[in-house]
Structure formats: structure tokens, C-alpha cells
Amino acid sequence: MVSIIVPVYNAENFIRETIDCVRAQSYRDWELILVEDSSSDHTMEVASVYLEEIQDRRIQLVRREIKSAEDKKFGAAKARNLGLSLAHGRYIAYLDADDRWREDKLEKELDFLEERRAGFVFTGYEFGDEEARGTGKVVHVPETLSYRQALGNTTIFTSTVMMDTEKIERSLMEMPCIKSEDTACWWKILKNGVTAHGLDENLVIYRRAGKTLSSNKIEAVRRIWSLYRKAAGLSVPESVWYFFLWGYRAVKRRV
């Protein structure tokens, strides 16, 4: 069984589509764990009403308790970790609430994982507009990524990842509570000797809101530098080298 973990925050406009894209999967043996992270909109109500309407026992909606200001920090990481603790499946897959999967995403990815006898796989994806319509900008992925290769090639996109808990310890899958927690998590797993295998097929739509792109670029630069220096513990010269590789590939993906 595949356990699909979705952190949900202020997603009232997306959550029904998110659920629908999972229910439309050609591979049927899954559970969907929606972790609602104390949204300020009507996400919880919208999701609850829809789940009551469709009555799909494979789906559970849980709310992460926020008891203090500290609990609010790094919500996505904490929500994914809560979902991981509740997961019953052998395979773990992640989906962000505003992204979309192709209908054969799980089936193709699971076949690929088993064919490669891999513990960690990821796929290609396509940039989408605010309505999750594909823009034609497809990100292709390498056949494999080692830890050192991944430092300079951050093409592993969270909504494309699938992992096998019989080959990777669940403790390694827990995301650190830092910015860009997903990338830091992949590095942690790969640093422990795991190789990530890339399925170079466009199976995911990455929704991007145009109005946030400029600020996101600036924040991305700050985050990746912090990851190199703090999460990976690289020296300044090493950080500069990998930062250059990251910048080159990041620009290339978007052109």
C-alpha cells in the first residue's frame, strides 16, 4: 500500500481537487492522510464536508494541534512528520495540496521503483499556472542522484517522491524543522548511502502563483545558501561551488 501524505494549509480553493486527483489514480491500493495545519481560511470545513459526501474510507483528515507560537513554525515539516507517524503503507509518497498528479502517477512510479529495486524514486514534472494548467515547461530528471550530485542538482520535487520503508528507515524520512525542509531531508537520506532514481516522465503539475514568484526567488537564494552552510555543513568554498551549480540548473529549468 502507498501512504500519501499531504500537508494542508489555507487550501480551501484546492483541497477538493487534491482529493480528486488521488482518487482518480489508476493504482488503487493507497491511503490518503490529509494533515490540516490550523488554516486561517475554511479549509477544514471544506475538506470535512467533501469527505462526508464522498465517503472514501481510504482517506483520513487530521488536524495538527497548535499549542504555541513555536508550534506554528515550520508547519509543513511538522505536518508531514505527523502524517508519516500515522502511515500504514510500505511506500510513502508526498503531495502538496496545490499540486496535481497525472492519473497514472502512482502506478508508473511504483512499477519503476520495483523495477529498479530502489528505495527512493522521483519523477519529472511540469510547471503549471494558477489553475494548475500545464505551461509546457517540463523539468526533466537525471537517471540517478547521489548525495554529492544532489547538492548541485535540486530537481527532486516533493510531490514527485516515493520511498520504500523496507529500504529506508522511517526516522530518515522525518523532515528537519528548517526552511527548505524537503531538500534537507533528501540530502540526509542520500548522505546515508541511498541513491535516488529518477523516472524522466512528466507525471506531476507544479502549480505556481505568479504574484509570489519574485519574492520566492529571493527567498530561494537565502534558503539554499543556508542549507549548504548549516544543513550540509559545507565550507564556504564548497558552498559557493554548489551554489553556482544550483543557480545554473535553477535558471535552466525555468527557461
GROMACS .gro file of C-alpha atoms in nm:
model
  255
    1MET     CA    1   0.000   0.000   0.000
    2VAL     CA    2   0.111   0.357  -0.071
    3SER     CA    3   0.059   0.612   0.207
    4ILE     CA    4   0.012   0.959   0.058
    5ILE     CA    5   0.090   1.245   0.295
    6VAL     CA    6  -0.050   1.592   0.224
    7PRO     CA    7   0.020   1.894   0.448
    8VAL     CA    8  -0.282   2.121   0.416
    9TYR     CA    9  -0.272   2.492   0.495
   10ASN     CA   10  -0.510   2.759   0.358
   11ALA     CA   11  -0.608   2.531   0.071
   12GLU     CA   12  -0.985   2.581   0.063
   13ASN     CA   13  -0.968   2.655  -0.311
   14PHE     CA   14  -0.760   2.346  -0.390
   15ILE     CA   15  -0.844   2.070  -0.143
   16ARG     CA   16  -1.129   1.909  -0.337
   17GLU     CA   17  -0.912   1.891  -0.649
   18THR     CA   18  -0.628   1.745  -0.443
   19ILE     CA   19  -0.851   1.468  -0.314
   20ASP     CA   20  -0.996   1.407  -0.659
   21CYS     CA   21  -0.656   1.367  -0.826
   22VAL     CA   22  -0.564   1.097  -0.575
   23ARG     CA   23  -0.898   0.917  -0.609
   24ALA     CA   24  -0.852   0.921  -0.987
   25GLN     CA   25  -0.526   0.723  -0.967
   26SER     CA   26  -0.511   0.404  -1.173
   27TYR     CA   27  -0.331   0.237  -0.880
   28ARG     CA   28  -0.593   0.183  -0.614
   29ASP     CA   29  -0.415   0.045  -0.305
   30TRP     CA   30  -0.345   0.366  -0.118
   31GLU     CA   31  -0.436   0.568   0.188
   32LEU     CA   32  -0.452   0.946   0.186
   33ILE     CA   33  -0.352   1.130   0.503
   34LEU     CA   34  -0.453   1.496   0.499
   35VAL     CA   35  -0.282   1.688   0.779
   36GLU     CA   36  -0.464   2.018   0.831
   37ASP     CA   37  -0.226   2.270   0.986
   38SER     CA   38  -0.462   2.519   1.154
   39SER     CA   39  -0.553   2.713   0.843
   40SER     CA   40  -0.688   3.064   0.873
   41ASP     CA   41  -0.944   3.005   0.595
   42HIS     CA   42  -1.222   2.743   0.563
   43THR     CA   43  -1.000   2.452   0.457
   44MET     CA   44  -1.105   2.226   0.744
   45GLU     CA   45  -1.474   2.280   0.682
   46VAL     CA   46  -1.448   2.237   0.305
   47ALA     CA   47  -1.245   1.918   0.341
   48SER     CA   48  -1.473   1.773   0.611
   49VAL     CA   49  -1.789   1.835   0.409
   50TYR     CA   50  -1.637   1.684   0.095
   51LEU     CA   51  -1.511   1.372   0.274
   52GLU     CA   52  -1.855   1.325   0.427
   53GLU     CA   53  -2.000   1.350   0.079
   54ILE     CA   54  -1.769   1.101  -0.095
   55GLN     CA   55  -1.739   0.851   0.194
   56ASP     CA   56  -1.398   0.710   0.094
   57ARG     CA   57  -1.255   0.512   0.386
   58ARG     CA   58  -0.905   0.531   0.243
   59ILE     CA   59  -0.889   0.899   0.336
   60GLN     CA   60  -0.834   1.044   0.680
   61LEU     CA   61  -0.829   1.408   0.780
   62VAL     CA   62  -0.633   1.501   1.091
   63ARG     CA   63  -0.563   1.840   1.243
   64ARG     CA   64  -0.220   1.919   1.383
   65GLU     CA   65  -0.254   2.083   1.722
   66ILE     CA   66  -0.103   2.429   1.756
   67LYS     CA   67  -0.042   2.500   2.122
   68SER     CA   68   0.208   2.783   2.099
   69ALA     CA   69   0.373   3.027   1.862
   70GLU     CA   70   0.665   2.784   1.836
   71ASP     CA   71   0.429   2.512   1.710
   72LYS     CA   72   0.335   2.734   1.414
   73LYS     CA   73   0.691   2.743   1.282
   74PHE     CA   74   0.791   2.504   1.004
   75GLY     CA   75   0.435   2.375   0.975
   76ALA     CA   76   0.488   2.179   0.651
   77ALA     CA   77   0.771   1.973   0.803
   78LYS     CA   78   0.576   1.903   1.121
   79ALA     CA   79   0.261   1.817   0.925
   80ARG     CA   80   0.449   1.571   0.701
   81ASN     CA   81   0.615   1.414   1.004
   82LEU     CA   82   0.278   1.370   1.173
   83GLY     CA   83   0.144   1.210   0.857
   84LEU     CA   84   0.445   0.978   0.846
   85SER     CA   85   0.378   0.866   1.204
   86LEU     CA   86   0.020   0.773   1.104
   87ALA     CA   87   0.111   0.597   0.779
   88HIS     CA   88   0.039   0.225   0.744
   89GLY     CA   89   0.173   0.170   0.393
   90ARG     CA   90   0.505   0.022   0.291
   91TYR     CA   91   0.553   0.306   0.043
   92ILE     CA   92   0.547   0.677   0.129
   93ALA     CA   93   0.450   0.941  -0.126
   94TYR     CA   94   0.416   1.316  -0.078
   95LEU     CA   95   0.176   1.558  -0.244
   96ASP     CA   96   0.143   1.929  -0.174
   97ALA     CA   97  -0.215   2.049  -0.159
   98ASP     CA   98  -0.187   2.284  -0.457
   99ASP     CA   99  -0.011   2.039  -0.692
  100ARG     CA  100  -0.168   1.777  -0.917
  101TRP     CA  101  -0.081   1.421  -1.017
  102ARG     CA  102  -0.139   1.260  -1.354
  103GLU     CA  103  -0.380   0.967  -1.324
  104ASP     CA  104  -0.107   0.706  -1.373
  105LYS     CA  105   0.150   0.870  -1.145
  106LEU     CA  106   0.139   0.614  -0.864
  107GLU     CA  107   0.118   0.314  -1.097
  108LYS     CA  108   0.414   0.418  -1.311
  109GLU     CA  109   0.626   0.527  -1.019
  110LEU     CA  110   0.566   0.210  -0.820
  111ASP     CA  111   0.650  -0.005  -1.124
  112PHE     CA  112   0.969   0.197  -1.170
  113LEU     CA  113   1.064   0.163  -0.803
  114GLU     CA  114   1.019  -0.213  -0.814
  115GLU     CA  115   1.197  -0.245  -1.149
  116ARG     CA  116   1.499  -0.054  -1.016
  117ARG     CA  117   1.478  -0.225  -0.674
  118ALA     CA  118   1.517   0.125  -0.539
  119GLY     CA  119   1.432   0.277  -0.204
  120PHE     CA  120   1.391   0.633  -0.329
  121VAL     CA  121   1.245   0.746  -0.662
  122PHE     CA  122   1.126   1.076  -0.807
  123THR     CA  123   0.979   1.186  -1.139
  124GLY     CA  124   0.977   1.471  -1.388
  125TYR     CA  125   0.715   1.742  -1.359
  126GLU     CA  126   0.564   2.040  -1.537
  127PHE     CA  127   0.522   2.397  -1.421
  128GLY     CA  128   0.156   2.493  -1.404
  129ASP     CA  129  -0.026   2.825  -1.384
  130GLU     CA  130  -0.253   2.940  -1.102
  131GLU     CA  131  -0.523   2.698  -1.223
  132ALA     CA  132  -0.277   2.405  -1.237
  133ARG     CA  133  -0.284   2.406  -1.616
  134GLY     CA  134   0.043   2.288  -1.766
  135THR     CA  135   0.254   2.563  -1.919
  136GLY     CA  136   0.467   2.333  -2.134
  137LYS     CA  137   0.776   2.391  -1.918
  138VAL     CA  138   0.872   2.037  -1.823
  139VAL     CA  139   1.154   1.959  -1.581
  140HIS     CA  140   1.348   1.650  -1.684
  141VAL     CA  141   1.529   1.450  -1.419
  142PRO     CA  142   1.856   1.254  -1.421
  143GLU     CA  143   1.863   0.873  -1.410
  144THR     CA  144   2.021   0.872  -1.064
  145LEU     CA  145   2.137   1.117  -0.799
  146SER     CA  146   2.393   1.052  -0.527
  147TYR     CA  147   2.437   1.282  -0.228
  148ARG     CA  148   2.711   1.492  -0.387
  149GLN     CA  149   2.522   1.514  -0.716
  150ALA     CA  150   2.204   1.622  -0.535
  151LEU     CA  151   2.386   1.911  -0.367
  152GLY     CA  152   2.422   2.078  -0.705
  153ASN     CA  153   2.105   1.945  -0.866
  154THR     CA  154   1.791   2.016  -0.664
  155THR     CA  155   1.546   1.873  -0.916
  156ILE     CA  156   1.388   1.637  -0.662
  157PHE     CA  157   1.043   1.792  -0.624
  158THR     CA  158   0.845   1.687  -0.317
  159SER     CA  159   0.520   1.598  -0.495
  160THR     CA  160   0.710   1.351  -0.717
  161VAL     CA  161   0.883   1.149  -0.442
  162MET     CA  162   0.809   0.790  -0.342
  163MET     CA  163   1.009   0.590  -0.084
  164ASP     CA  164   1.014   0.228   0.036
  165THR     CA  165   1.012   0.193   0.415
  166GLU     CA  166   1.166  -0.154   0.387
  167LYS     CA  167   1.478   0.004   0.238
  168ILE     CA  168   1.488   0.341   0.412
  169GLU     CA  169   1.431   0.381   0.784
  170ARG     CA  170   1.131   0.597   0.870
  171SER     CA  171   1.347   0.805   1.103
  172LEU     CA  172   1.549   0.919   0.799
  173MET     CA  173   1.227   1.028   0.629
  174GLU     CA  174   1.142   1.269   0.910
  175MET     CA  175   1.189   1.624   0.786
  176PRO     CA  176   1.400   1.869   0.987
  177CYS     CA  177   1.232   2.183   1.112
  178ILE     CA  178   1.425   2.427   0.895
  179LYS     CA  179   1.348   2.620   0.577
  180SER     CA  180   1.351   2.400   0.263
  181GLU     CA  181   1.296   2.103   0.489
  182ASP     CA  182   1.221   1.873   0.196
  183THR     CA  183   1.556   1.932   0.023
  184ALA     CA  184   1.738   1.892   0.354
  185CYS     CA  185   1.555   1.563   0.407
  186TRP     CA  186   1.655   1.426   0.065
  187TRP     CA  187   2.018   1.520   0.133
  188LYS     CA  188   2.003   1.347   0.471
  189ILE     CA  189   1.871   1.027   0.314
  190LEU     CA  190   2.121   1.029   0.028
  191LYS     CA  191   2.411   1.105   0.263
  192ASN     CA  192   2.330   0.775   0.433
  193GLY     CA  193   2.421   0.585   0.119
  194VAL     CA  194   2.085   0.581  -0.062
  195THR     CA  195   2.074   0.656  -0.436
  196ALA     CA  196   1.773   0.842  -0.573
  197HIS     CA  197   1.642   0.708  -0.905
  198GLY     CA  198   1.474   0.946  -1.149
  199LEU     CA  199   1.181   0.848  -1.370
  200ASP     CA  200   1.204   1.102  -1.651
  201GLU     CA  201   0.832   1.129  -1.723
  202ASN     CA  202   0.607   1.428  -1.664
  203LEU     CA  203   0.367   1.293  -1.402
  204VAL     CA  204   0.307   1.598  -1.180
  205ILE     CA  205   0.185   1.955  -1.225
  206TYR     CA  206   0.362   2.207  -1.002
  207ARG     CA  207   0.121   2.495  -0.951
  208ARG     CA  208   0.290   2.835  -0.922
  209ALA     CA  209   0.113   3.157  -0.824
  210GLY     CA  210   0.257   3.432  -1.044
  211LYS     CA  211   0.225   3.710  -0.790
  212THR     CA  212   0.465   3.537  -0.548
  213LEU     CA  213   0.743   3.444  -0.792
  214SER     CA  214   0.973   3.745  -0.740
  215SER     CA  215   0.974   3.717  -0.362
  216ASN     CA  216   1.014   3.339  -0.389
  217LYS     CA  217   1.332   3.380  -0.597
  218ILE     CA  218   1.494   3.597  -0.332
  219GLU     CA  219   1.387   3.364  -0.056
  220ALA     CA  220   1.511   3.060  -0.252
  221VAL     CA  221   1.860   3.212  -0.274
  222ARG     CA  222   1.867   3.268   0.101
  223ARG     CA  223   1.737   2.921   0.177
  224ILE     CA  224   1.973   2.729  -0.048
  225TRP     CA  225   2.276   2.913   0.089
  226SER     CA  226   2.162   2.838   0.444
  227LEU     CA  227   2.116   2.471   0.351
  228TYR     CA  228   2.470   2.444   0.221
  229ARG     CA  229   2.623   2.611   0.524
  230LYS     CA  230   2.403   2.474   0.803
  231ALA     CA  231   2.219   2.160   0.691
  232ALA     CA  232   2.500   2.014   0.480
  233GLY     CA  233   2.779   2.172   0.685
  234LEU     CA  234   2.981   2.270   0.377
  235SER     CA  235   3.274   2.510   0.384
  236VAL     CA  236   3.239   2.850   0.219
  237PRO     CA  237   3.431   2.743  -0.096
  238GLU     CA  238   3.223   2.424  -0.126
  239SER     CA  239   2.903   2.623  -0.070
  240VAL     CA  240   2.999   2.872  -0.341
  241TRP     CA  241   3.067   2.589  -0.588
  242TYR     CA  242   2.740   2.408  -0.525
  243PHE     CA  243   2.552   2.738  -0.511
  244PHE     CA  244   2.679   2.813  -0.861
  245LEU     CA  245   2.564   2.470  -0.985
  246TRP     CA  246   2.225   2.516  -0.818
  247GLY     CA  247   2.178   2.862  -0.972
  248TYR     CA  248   2.269   2.744  -1.320
  249ARG     CA  249   2.030   2.449  -1.310
  250ALA     CA  250   1.753   2.651  -1.143
  251VAL     CA  251   1.763   2.906  -1.424
  252LYS     CA  252   1.784   2.635  -1.689
  253ARG     CA  253   1.472   2.462  -1.552
  254ARG     CA  254   1.269   2.780  -1.590
  255VAL     CA  255   1.383   2.885  -1.937
   0.00000   0.00000   0.00000
